[in-house]
mmCIF file with all atom_site columns, C-alpha atoms in Angstrom:
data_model
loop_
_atom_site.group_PDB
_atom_site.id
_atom_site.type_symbol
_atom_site.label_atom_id
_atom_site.label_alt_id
_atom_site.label_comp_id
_atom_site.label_asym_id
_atom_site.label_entity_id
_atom_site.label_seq_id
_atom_site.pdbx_PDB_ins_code
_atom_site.Cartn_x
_atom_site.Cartn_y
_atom_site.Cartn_z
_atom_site.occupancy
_atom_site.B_iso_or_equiv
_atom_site.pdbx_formal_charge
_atom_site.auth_seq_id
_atom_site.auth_comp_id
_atom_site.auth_asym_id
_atom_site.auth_atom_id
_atom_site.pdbx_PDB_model_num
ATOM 1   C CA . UNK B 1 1   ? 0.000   0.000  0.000  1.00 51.00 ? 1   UNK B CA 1
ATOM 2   C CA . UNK B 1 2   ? 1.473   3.425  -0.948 1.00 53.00 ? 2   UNK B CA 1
ATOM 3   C CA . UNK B 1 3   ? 2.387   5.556  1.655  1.00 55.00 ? 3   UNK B CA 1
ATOM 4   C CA . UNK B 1 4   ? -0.055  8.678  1.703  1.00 53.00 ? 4   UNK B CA 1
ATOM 5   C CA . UNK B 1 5   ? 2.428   11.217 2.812  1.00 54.00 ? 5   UNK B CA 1
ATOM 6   C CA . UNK B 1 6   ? 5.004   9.876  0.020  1.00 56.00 ? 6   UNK B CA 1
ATOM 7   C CA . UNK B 1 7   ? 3.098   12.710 -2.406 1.00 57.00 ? 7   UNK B CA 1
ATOM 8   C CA . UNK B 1 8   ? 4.469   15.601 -0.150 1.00 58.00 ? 8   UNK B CA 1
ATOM 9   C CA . UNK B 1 9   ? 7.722   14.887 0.304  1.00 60.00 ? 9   UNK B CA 1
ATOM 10  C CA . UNK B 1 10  ? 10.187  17.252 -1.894 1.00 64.00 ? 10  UNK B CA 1
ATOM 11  C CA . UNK B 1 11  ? 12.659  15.966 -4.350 1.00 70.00 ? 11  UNK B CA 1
ATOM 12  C CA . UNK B 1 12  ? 15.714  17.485 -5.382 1.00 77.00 ? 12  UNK B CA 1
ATOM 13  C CA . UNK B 1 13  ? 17.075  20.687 -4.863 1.00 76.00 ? 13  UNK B CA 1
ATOM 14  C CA . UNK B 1 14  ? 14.340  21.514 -2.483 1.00 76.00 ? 14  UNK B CA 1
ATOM 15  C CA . UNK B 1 15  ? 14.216  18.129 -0.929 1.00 74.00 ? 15  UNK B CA 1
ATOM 16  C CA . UNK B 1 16  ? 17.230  18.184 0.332  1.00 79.00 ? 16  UNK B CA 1
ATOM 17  C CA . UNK B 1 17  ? 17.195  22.017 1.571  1.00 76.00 ? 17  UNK B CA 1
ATOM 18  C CA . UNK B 1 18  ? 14.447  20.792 3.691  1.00 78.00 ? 18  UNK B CA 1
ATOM 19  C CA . UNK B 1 19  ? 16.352  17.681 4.930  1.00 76.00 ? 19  UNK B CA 1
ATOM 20  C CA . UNK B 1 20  ? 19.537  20.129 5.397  1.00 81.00 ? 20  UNK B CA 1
ATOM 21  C CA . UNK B 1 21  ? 17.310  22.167 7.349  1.00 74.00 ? 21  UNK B CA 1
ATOM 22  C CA . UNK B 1 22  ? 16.008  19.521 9.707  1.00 72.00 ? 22  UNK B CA 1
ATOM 23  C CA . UNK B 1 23  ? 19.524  18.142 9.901  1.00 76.00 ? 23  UNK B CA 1
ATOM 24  C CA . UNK B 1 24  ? 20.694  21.489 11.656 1.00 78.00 ? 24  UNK B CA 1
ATOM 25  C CA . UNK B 1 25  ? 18.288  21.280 13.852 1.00 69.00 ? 25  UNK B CA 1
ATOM 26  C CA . UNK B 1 26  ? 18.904  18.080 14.514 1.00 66.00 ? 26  UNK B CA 1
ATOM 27  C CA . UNK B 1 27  ? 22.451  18.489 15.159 1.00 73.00 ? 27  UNK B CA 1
ATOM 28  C CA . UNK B 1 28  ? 21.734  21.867 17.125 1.00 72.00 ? 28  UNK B CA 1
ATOM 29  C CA . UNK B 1 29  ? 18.992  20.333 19.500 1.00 61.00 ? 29  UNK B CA 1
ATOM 30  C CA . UNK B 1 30  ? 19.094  16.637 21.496 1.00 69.00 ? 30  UNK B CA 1
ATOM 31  C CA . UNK B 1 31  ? 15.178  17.175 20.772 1.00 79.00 ? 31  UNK B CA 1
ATOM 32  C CA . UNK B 1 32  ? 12.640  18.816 18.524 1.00 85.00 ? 32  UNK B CA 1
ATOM 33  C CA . UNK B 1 33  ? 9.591   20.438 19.520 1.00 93.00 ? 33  UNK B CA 1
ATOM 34  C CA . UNK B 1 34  ? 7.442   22.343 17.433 1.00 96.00 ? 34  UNK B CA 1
ATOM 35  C CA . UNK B 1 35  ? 4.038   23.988 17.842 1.00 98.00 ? 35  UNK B CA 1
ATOM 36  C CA . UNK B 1 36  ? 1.430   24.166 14.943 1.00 98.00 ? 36  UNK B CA 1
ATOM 37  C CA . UNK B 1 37  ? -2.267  26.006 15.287 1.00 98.00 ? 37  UNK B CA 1
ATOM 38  C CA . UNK B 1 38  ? -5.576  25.271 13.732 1.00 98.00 ? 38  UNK B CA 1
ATOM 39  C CA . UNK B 1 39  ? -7.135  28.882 13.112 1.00 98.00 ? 39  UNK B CA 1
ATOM 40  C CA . UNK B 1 40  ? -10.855 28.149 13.123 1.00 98.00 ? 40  UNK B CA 1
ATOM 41  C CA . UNK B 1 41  ? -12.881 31.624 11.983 1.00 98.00 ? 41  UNK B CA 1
ATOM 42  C CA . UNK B 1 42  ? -15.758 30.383 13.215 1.00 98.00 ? 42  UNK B CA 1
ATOM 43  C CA . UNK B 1 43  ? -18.110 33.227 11.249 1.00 97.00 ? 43  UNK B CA 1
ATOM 44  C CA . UNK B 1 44  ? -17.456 31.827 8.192  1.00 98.00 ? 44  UNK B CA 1
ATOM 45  C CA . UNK B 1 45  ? -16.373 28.420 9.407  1.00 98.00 ? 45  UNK B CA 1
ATOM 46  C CA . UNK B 1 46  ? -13.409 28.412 7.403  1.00 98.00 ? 46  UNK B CA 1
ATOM 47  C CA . UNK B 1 47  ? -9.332  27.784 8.381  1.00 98.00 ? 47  UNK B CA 1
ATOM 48  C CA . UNK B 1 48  ? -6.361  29.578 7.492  1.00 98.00 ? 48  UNK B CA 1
ATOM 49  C CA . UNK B 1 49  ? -3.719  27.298 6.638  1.00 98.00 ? 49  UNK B CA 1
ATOM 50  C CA . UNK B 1 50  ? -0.377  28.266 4.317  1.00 98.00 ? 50  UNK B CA 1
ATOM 51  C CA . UNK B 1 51  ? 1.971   26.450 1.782  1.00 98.00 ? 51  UNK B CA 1
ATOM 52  C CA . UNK B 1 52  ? 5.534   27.059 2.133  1.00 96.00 ? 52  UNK B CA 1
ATOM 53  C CA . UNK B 1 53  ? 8.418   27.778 -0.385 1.00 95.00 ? 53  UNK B CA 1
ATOM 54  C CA . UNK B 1 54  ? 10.428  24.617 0.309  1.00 91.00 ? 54  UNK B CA 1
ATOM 55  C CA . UNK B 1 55  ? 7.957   21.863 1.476  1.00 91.00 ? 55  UNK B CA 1
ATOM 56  C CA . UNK B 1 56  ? 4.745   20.809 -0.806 1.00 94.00 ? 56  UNK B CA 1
ATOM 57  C CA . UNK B 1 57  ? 1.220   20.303 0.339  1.00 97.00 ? 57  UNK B CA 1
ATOM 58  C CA . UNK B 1 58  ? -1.248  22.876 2.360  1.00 98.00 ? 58  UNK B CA 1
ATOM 59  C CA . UNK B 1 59  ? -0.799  23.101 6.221  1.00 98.00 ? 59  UNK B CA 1
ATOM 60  C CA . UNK B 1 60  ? -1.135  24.299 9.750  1.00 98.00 ? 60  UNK B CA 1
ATOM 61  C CA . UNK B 1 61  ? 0.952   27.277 10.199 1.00 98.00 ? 61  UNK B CA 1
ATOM 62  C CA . UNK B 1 62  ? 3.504   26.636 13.102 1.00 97.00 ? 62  UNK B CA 1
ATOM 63  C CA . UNK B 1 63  ? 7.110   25.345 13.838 1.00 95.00 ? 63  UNK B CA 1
ATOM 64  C CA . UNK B 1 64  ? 9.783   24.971 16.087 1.00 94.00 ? 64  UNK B CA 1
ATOM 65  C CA . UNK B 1 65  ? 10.266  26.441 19.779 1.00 96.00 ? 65  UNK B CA 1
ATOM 66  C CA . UNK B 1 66  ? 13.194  27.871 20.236 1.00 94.00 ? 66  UNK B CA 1
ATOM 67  C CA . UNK B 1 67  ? 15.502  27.897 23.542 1.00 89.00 ? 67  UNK B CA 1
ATOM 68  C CA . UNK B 1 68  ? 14.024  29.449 26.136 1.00 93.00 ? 68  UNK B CA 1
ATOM 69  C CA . UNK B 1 69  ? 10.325  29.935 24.642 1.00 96.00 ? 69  UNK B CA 1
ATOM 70  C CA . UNK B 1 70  ? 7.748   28.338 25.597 1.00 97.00 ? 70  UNK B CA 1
ATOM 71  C CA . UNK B 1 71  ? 5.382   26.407 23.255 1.00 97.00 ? 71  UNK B CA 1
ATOM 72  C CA . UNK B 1 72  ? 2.506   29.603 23.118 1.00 97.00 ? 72  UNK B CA 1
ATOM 73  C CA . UNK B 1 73  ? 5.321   31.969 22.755 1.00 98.00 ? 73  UNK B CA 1
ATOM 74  C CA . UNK B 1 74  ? 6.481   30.201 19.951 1.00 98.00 ? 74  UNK B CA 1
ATOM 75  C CA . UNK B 1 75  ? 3.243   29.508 18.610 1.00 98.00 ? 75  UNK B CA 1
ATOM 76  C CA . UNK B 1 76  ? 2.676   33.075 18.674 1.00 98.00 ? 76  UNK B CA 1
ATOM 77  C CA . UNK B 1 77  ? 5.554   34.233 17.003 1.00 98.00 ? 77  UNK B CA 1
ATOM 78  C CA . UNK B 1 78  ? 4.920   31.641 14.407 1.00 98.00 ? 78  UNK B CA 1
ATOM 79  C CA . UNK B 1 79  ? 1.416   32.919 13.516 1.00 98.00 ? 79  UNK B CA 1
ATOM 80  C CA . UNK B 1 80  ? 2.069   35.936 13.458 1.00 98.00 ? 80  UNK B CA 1
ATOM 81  C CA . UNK B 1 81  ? 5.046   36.080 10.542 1.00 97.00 ? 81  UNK B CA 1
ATOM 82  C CA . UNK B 1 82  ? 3.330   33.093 8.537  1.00 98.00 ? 82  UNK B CA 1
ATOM 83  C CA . UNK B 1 83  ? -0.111  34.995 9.090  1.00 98.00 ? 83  UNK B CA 1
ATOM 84  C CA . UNK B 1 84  ? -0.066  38.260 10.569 1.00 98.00 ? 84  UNK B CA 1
ATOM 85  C CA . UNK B 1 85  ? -2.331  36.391 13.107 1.00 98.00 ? 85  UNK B CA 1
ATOM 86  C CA . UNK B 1 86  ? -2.535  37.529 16.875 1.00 98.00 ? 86  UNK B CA 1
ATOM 87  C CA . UNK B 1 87  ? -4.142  35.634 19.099 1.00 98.00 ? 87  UNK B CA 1
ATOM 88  C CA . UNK B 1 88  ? -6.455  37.605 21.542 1.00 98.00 ? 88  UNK B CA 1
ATOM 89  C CA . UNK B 1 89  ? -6.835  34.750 24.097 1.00 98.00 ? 89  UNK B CA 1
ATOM 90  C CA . UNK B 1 90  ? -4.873  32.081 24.849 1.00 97.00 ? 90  UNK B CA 1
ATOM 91  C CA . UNK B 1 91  ? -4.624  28.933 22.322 1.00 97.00 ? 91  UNK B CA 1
ATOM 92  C CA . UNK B 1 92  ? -5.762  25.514 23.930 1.00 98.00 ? 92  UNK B CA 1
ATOM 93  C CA . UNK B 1 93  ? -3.876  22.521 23.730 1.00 98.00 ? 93  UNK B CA 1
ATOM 94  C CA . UNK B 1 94  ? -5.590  19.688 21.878 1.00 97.00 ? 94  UNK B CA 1
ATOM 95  C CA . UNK B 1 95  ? -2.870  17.115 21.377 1.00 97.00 ? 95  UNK B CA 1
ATOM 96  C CA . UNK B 1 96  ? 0.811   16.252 21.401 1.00 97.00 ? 96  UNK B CA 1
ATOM 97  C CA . UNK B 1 97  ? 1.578   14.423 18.570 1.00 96.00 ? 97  UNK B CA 1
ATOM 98  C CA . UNK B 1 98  ? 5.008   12.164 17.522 1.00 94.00 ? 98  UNK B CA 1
ATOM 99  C CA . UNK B 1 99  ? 6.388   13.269 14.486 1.00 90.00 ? 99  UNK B CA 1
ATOM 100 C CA . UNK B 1 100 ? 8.241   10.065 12.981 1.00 84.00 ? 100 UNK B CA 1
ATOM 101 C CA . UNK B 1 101 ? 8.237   11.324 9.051  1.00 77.00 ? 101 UNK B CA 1
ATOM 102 C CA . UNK B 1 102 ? 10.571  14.420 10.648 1.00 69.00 ? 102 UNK B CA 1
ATOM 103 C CA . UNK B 1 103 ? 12.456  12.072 12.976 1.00 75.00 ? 103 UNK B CA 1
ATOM 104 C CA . UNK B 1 104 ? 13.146  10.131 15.474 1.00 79.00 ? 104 UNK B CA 1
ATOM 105 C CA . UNK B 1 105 ? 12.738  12.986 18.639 1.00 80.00 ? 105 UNK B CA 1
ATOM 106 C CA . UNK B 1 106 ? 10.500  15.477 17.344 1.00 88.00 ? 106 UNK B CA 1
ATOM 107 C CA . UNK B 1 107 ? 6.951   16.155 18.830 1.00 94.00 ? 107 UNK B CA 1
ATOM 108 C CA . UNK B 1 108 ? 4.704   18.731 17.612 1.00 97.00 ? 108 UNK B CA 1
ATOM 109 C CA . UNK B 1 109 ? 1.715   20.720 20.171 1.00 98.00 ? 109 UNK B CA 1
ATOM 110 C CA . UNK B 1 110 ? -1.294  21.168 17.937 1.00 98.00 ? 110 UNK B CA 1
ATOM 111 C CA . UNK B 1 111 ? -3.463  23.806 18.976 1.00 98.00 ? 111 UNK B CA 1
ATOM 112 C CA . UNK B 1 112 ? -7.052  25.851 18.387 1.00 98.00 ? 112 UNK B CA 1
ATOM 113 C CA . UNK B 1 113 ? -7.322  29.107 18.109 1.00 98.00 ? 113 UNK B CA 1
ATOM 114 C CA . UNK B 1 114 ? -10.816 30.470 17.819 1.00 98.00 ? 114 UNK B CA 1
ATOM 115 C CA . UNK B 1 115 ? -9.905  33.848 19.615 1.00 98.00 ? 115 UNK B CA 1
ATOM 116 C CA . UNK B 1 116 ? -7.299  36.217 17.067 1.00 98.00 ? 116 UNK B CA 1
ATOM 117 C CA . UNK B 1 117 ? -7.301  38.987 14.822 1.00 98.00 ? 117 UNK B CA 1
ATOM 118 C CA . UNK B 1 118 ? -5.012  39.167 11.539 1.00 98.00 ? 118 UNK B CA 1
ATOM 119 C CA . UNK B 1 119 ? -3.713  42.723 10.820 1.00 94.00 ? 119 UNK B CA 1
ATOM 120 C CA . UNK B 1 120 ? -3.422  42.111 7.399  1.00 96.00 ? 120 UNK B CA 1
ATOM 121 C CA . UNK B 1 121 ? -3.575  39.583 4.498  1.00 96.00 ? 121 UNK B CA 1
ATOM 122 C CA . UNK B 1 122 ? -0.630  37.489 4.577  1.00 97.00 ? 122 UNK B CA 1
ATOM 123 C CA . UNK B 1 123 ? 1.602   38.462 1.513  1.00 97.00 ? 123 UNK B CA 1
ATOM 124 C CA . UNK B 1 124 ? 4.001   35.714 -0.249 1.00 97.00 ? 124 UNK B CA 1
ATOM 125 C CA . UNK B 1 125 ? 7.822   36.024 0.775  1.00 96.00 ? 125 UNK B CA 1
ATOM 126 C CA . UNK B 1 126 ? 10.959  33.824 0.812  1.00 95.00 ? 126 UNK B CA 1
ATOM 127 C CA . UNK B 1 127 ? 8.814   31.192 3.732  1.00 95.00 ? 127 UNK B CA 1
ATOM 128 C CA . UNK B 1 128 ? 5.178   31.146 2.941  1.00 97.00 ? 128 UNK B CA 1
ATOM 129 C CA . UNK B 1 129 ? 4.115   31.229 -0.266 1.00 97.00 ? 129 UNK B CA 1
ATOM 130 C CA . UNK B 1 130 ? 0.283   31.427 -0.233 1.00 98.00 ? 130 UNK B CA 1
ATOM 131 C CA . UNK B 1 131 ? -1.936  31.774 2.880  1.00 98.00 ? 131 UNK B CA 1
ATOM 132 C CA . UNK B 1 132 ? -5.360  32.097 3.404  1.00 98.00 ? 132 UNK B CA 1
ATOM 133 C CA . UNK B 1 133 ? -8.782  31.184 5.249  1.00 98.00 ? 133 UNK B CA 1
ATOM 134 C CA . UNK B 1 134 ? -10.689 28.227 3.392  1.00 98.00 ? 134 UNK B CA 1
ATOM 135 C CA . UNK B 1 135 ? -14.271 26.518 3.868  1.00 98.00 ? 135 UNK B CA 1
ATOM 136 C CA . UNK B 1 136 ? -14.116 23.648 5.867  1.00 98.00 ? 136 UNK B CA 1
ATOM 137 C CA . UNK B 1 137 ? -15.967 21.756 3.128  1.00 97.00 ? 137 UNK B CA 1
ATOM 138 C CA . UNK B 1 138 ? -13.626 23.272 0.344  1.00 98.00 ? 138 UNK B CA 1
ATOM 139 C CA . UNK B 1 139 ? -10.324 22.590 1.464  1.00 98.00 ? 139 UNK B CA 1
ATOM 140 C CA . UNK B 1 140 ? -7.367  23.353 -1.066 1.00 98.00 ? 140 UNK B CA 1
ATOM 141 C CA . UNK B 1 141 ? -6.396  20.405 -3.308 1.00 97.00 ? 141 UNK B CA 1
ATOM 142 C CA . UNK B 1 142 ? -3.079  19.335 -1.670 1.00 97.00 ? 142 UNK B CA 1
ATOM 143 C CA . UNK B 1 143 ? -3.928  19.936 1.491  1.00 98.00 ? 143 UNK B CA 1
ATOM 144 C CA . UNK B 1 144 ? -1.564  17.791 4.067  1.00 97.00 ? 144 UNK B CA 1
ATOM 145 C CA . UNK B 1 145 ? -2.961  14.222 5.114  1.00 96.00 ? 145 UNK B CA 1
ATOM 146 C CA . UNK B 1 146 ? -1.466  15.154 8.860  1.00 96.00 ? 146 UNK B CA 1
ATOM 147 C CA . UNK B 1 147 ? -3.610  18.262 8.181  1.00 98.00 ? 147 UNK B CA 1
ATOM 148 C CA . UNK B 1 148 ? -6.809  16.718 7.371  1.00 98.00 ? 148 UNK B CA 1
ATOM 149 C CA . UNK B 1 149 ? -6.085  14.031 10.443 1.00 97.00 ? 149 UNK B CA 1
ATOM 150 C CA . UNK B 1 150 ? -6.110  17.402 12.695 1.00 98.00 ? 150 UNK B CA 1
ATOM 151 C CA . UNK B 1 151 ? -9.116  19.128 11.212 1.00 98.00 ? 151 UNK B CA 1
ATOM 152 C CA . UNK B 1 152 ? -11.022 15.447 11.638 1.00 98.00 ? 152 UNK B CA 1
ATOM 153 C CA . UNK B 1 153 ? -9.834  15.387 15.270 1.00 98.00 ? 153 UNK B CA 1
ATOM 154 C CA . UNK B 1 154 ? -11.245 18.555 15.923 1.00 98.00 ? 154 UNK B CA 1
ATOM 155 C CA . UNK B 1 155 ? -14.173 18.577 13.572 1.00 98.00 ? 155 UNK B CA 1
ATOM 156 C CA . UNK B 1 156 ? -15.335 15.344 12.993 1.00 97.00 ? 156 UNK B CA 1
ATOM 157 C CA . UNK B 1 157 ? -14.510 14.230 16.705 1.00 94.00 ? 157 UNK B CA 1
ATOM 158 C CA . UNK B 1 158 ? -12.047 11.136 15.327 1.00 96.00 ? 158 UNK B CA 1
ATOM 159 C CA . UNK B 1 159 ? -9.442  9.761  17.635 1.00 95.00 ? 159 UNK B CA 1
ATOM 160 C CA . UNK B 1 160 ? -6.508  11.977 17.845 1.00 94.00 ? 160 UNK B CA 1
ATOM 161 C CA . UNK B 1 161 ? -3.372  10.267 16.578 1.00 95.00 ? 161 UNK B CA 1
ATOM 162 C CA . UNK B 1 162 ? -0.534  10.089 18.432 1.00 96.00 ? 162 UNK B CA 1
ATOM 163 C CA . UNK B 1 163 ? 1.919   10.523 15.585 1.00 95.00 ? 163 UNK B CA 1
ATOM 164 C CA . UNK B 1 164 ? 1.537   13.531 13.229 1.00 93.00 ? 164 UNK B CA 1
#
């Protein structure tokens, strides 16, 4: 059976900038911890999710906590330079989750925000290159599968995963 993830995973030049990327982290922390946030308008029912520059597939906005943040702090800065999201109460933890396909030590805290404002649309730059709130029932085509997973956790009330 074909692995459903094997469709996002980058190839060449910017497959191996990612791996690069993860192996500096790697090298740079004994563990990895990231944060990632589902941003649920709940007016229009829709989520805001992003595609980066150097990793296929729509997703979560997020990523790693740096020394000496905690996981909200980091969550926050995250959303707000992939989204120009602030949240306006504080994000609630729905899961941790084991992130295998990244390695073998990194865990990701998912969140839900249903409390924020966003300043401004987010523009495209060298990270994110489209953003945006979308319909729950009209995701973008190449959305994540560890995406959907989360929005079916939340949404659909299906057992949350313990890997990503």
């Amino acid at each position: 059976m074909a692995d459903p993830d094997d469709a996002f995973r980058q190839h060449g030049w910017p497959g191996l900038r990612a791996r690069l990327f993860h192996l500096y982290f790697a090298l740079t922390r004994p563990m990895t911890l990231g944060t990632r946030g589902l941003i649920h308008d709940t007016a229009s029912n829709s989520v805001f999710l992003i595609r980066h520059t150097y990793v296929p597939g729509w997703q979560l906005p997020g990523g790693g906590v740096e020394a000496g943040e905690t996981m909200a702090e980091a969550l926050t800065r995250e959303l707000a330079e992939e989204g120009n999201i602030a949240l306006t109460a504080p994000p609630v933890l729905k899961s941790m989750h084991f992130n295998r396909r990244a390695s073998r030590r990194d865990h990701v805290g998912f969140y839900l925000i249903e409390q924020f404002s966003q300043t401004a649309p987010k523009l495209p730059d060298h990270e994110i290159a489209e953003a945006g709130f979308f319909p729950l029932d009209r995701l973008p085509q190449g959305t994540t599968p560890a995406t959907l997973r989360r929005i079916g956790e939340v949404f659909r009330d299906e057992p949350a995963s313990p890997y990503w």
